[in-house]
PDB file of C-alpha atoms in Angstrom:
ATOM      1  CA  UNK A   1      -7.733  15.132  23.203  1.00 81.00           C
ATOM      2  CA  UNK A   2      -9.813  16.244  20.460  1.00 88.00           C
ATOM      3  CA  UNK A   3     -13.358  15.082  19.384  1.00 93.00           C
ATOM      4  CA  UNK A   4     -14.557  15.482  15.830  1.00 95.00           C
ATOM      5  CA  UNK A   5     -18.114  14.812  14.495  1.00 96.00           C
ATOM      6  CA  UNK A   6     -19.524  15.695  11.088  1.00 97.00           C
ATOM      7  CA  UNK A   7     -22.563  16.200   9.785  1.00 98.00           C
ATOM      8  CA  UNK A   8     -24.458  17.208   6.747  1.00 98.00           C
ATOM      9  CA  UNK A   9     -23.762  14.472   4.578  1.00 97.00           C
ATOM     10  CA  UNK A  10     -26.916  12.988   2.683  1.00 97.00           C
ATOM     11  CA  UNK A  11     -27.975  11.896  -0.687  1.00 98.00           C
ATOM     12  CA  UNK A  12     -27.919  14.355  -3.770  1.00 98.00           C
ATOM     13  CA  UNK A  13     -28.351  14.091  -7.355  1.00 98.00           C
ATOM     14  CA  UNK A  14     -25.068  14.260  -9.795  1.00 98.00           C
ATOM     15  CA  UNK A  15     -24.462  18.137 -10.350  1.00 98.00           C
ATOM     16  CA  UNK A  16     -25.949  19.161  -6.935  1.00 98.00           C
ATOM     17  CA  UNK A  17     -24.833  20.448  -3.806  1.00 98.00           C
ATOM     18  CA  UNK A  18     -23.383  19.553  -0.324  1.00 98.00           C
ATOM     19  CA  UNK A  19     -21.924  21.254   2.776  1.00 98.00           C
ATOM     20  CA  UNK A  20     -20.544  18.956   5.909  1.00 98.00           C
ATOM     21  CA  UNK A  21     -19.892  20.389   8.510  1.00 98.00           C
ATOM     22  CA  UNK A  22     -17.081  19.064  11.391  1.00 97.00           C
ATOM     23  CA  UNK A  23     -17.405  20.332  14.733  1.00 95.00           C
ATOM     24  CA  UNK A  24     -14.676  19.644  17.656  1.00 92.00           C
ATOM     25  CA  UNK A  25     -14.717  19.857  21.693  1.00 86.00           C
ATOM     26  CA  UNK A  26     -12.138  19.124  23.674  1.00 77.00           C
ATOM     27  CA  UNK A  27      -9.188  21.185  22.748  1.00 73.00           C
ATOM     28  CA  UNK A  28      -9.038  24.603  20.578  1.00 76.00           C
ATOM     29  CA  UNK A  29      -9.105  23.697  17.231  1.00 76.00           C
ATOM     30  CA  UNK A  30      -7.519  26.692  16.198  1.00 80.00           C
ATOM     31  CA  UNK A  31      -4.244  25.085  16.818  1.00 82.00           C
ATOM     32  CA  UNK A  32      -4.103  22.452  14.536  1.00 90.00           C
ATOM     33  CA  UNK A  33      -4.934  21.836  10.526  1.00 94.00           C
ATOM     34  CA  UNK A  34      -7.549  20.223   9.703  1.00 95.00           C
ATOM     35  CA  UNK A  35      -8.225  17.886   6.781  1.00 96.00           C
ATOM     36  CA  UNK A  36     -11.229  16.088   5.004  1.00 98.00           C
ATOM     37  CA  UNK A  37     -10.584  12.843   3.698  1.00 98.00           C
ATOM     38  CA  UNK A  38     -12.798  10.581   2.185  1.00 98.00           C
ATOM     39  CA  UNK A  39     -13.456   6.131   1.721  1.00 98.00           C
ATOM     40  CA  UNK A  40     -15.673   4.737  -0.899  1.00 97.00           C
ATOM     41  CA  UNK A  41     -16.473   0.870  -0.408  1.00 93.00           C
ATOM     42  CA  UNK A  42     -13.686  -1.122  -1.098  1.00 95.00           C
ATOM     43  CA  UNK A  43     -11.316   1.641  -1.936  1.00 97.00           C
ATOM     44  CA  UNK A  44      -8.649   2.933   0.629  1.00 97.00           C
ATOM     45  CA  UNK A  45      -9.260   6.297   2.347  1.00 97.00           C
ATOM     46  CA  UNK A  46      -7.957   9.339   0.305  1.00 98.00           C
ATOM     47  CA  UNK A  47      -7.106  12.956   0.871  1.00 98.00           C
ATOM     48  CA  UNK A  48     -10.078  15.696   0.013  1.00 98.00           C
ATOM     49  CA  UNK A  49      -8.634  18.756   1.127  1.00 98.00           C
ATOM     50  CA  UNK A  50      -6.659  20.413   3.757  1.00 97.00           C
ATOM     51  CA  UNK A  51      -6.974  24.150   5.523  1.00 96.00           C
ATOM     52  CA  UNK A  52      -4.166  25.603   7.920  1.00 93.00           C
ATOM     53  CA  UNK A  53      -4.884  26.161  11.667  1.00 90.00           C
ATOM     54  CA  UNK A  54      -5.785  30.241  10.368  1.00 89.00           C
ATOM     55  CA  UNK A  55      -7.543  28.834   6.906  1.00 89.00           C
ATOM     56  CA  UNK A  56      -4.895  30.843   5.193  1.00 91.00           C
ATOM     57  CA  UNK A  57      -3.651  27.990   3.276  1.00 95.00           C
ATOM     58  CA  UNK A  58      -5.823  25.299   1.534  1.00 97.00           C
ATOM     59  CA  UNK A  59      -4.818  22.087  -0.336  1.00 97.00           C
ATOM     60  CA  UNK A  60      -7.069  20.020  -2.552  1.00 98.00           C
ATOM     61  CA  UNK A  61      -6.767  16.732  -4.211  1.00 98.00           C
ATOM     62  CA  UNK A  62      -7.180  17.211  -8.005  1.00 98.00           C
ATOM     63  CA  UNK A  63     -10.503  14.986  -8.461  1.00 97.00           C
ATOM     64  CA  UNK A  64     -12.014  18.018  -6.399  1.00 98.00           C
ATOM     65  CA  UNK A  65     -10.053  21.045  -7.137  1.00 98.00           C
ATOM     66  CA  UNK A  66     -12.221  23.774  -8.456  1.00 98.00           C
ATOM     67  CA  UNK A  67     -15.410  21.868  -6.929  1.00 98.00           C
ATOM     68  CA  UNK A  68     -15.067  21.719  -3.361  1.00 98.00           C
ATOM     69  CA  UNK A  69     -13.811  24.481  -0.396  1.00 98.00           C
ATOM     70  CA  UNK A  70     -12.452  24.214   2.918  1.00 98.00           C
ATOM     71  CA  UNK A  71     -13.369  26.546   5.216  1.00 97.00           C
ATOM     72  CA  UNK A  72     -13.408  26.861   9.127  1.00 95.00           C
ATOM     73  CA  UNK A  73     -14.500  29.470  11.404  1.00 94.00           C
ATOM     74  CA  UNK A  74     -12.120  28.476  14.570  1.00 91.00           C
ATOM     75  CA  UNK A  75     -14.677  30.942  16.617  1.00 91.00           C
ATOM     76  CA  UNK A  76     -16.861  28.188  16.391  1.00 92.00           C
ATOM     77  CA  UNK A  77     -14.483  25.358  16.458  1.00 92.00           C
ATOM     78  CA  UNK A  78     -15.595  24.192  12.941  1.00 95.00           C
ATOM     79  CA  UNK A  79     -14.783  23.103   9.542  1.00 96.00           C
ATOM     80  CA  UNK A  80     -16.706  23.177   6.487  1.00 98.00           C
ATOM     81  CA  UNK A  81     -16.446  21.398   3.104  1.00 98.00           C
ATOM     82  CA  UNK A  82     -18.623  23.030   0.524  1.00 98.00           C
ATOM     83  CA  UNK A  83     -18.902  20.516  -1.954  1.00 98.00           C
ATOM     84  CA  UNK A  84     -20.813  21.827  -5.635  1.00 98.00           C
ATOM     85  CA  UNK A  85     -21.120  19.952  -8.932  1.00 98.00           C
ATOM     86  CA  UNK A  86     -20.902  16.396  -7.482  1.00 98.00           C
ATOM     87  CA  UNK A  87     -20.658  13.529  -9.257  1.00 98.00           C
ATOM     88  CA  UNK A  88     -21.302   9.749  -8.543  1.00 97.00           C
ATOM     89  CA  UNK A  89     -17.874   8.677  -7.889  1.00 97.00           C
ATOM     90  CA  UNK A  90     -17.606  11.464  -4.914  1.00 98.00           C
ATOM     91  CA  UNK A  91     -19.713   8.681  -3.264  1.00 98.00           C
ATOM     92  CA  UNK A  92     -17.803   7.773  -0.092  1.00 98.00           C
ATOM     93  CA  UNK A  93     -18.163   8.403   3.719  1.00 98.00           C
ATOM     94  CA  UNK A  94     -16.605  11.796   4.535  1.00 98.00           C
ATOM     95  CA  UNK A  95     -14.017  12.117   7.647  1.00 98.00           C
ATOM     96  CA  UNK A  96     -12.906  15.244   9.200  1.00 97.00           C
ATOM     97  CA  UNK A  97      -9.446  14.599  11.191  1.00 96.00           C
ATOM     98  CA  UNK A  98      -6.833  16.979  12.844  1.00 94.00           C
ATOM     99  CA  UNK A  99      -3.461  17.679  13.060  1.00 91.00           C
ATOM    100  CA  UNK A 100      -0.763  19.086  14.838  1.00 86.00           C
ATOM    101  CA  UNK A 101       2.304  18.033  12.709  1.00 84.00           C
ATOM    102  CA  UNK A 102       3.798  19.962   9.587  1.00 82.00           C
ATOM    103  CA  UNK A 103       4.278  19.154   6.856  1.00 83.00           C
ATOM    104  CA  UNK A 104       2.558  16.512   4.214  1.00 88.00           C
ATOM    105  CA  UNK A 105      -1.169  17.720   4.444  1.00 91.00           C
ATOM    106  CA  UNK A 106      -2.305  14.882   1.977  1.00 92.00           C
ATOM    107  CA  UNK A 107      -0.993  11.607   4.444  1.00 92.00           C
ATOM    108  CA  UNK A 108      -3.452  10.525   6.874  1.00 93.00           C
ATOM    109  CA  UNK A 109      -0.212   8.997   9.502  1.00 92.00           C
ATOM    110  CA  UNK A 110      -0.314  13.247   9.783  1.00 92.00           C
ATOM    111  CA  UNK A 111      -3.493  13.141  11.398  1.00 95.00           C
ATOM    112  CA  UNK A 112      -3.919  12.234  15.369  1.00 93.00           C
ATOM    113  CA  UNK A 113      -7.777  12.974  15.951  1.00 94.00           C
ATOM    114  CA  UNK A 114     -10.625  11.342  13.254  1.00 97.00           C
ATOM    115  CA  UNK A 115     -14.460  11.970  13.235  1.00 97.00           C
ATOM    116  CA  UNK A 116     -16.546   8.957  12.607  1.00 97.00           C
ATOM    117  CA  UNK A 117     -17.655   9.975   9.414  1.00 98.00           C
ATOM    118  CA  UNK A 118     -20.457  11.045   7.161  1.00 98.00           C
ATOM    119  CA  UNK A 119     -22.353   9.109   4.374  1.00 98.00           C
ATOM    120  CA  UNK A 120     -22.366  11.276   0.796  1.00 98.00           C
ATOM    121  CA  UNK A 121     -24.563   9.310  -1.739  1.00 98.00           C
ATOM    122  CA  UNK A 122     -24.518  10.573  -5.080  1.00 98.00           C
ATOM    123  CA  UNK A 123     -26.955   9.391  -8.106  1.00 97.00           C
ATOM    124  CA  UNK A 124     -26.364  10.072 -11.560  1.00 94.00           C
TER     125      UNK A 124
END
């Protein structure tokens, strides 16, 4: 069993910055990929980015490619999403989840273990 909660999420002005954080107990999270996904009202929930169980390999959607980073420091049993230049329509809530499958980092059925989630507001 793994528990996830994030945090850091807040409101920011278009073309500033954020940095949520997901932090697990339970189990190691070293052993299993992690992924940030994200649900704006009345929109389905859709893939952010990805990061292997080391953080040697990292997938990104392509709204958020060049913008946002995965990272996790599995000393700590976190993962971060740096998230720079934001723009209005990154306004969702944020969810951290884990995984333990291979294979298709962008589908959610991947993903066992899901945080609650964290509110990013962003105003043009």
């Amino acid at each position: 069993q793994v528990q996830l909660v994030e945090s850091g999420g807040g409101s920011v002005q278009a073309g500033g910055s954020l940095k949520l954080s997901c932090a697990a107990s339970g189990r190691i999270l070293s052993t299993y990929r992690m992924g940030w996904f994200r649900q704006a009202p009345g929109k389905e929930r859709e893939f952010v980015g990805a990061i292997s169980w080391n953080g040697g390999v990292t997938y990104y959607a392509d709204s958020v490619k060049g913008r946002f980073t995965i990272s996790r420091d599995n000393a700590k049993n976190t993962v971060y999403l740096q998230m720079n230049s934001l723009k209005p329509e990154d306004t969702a809530v944020y969810y951290c989840a884990a995984s333990s499958l291979l294979g298709a980092p962008r589908e959610k059925y991947k993903y066992r273990y899901w945080g609650q989630g964290t509110q990013v507001t962003v105003s043009s």
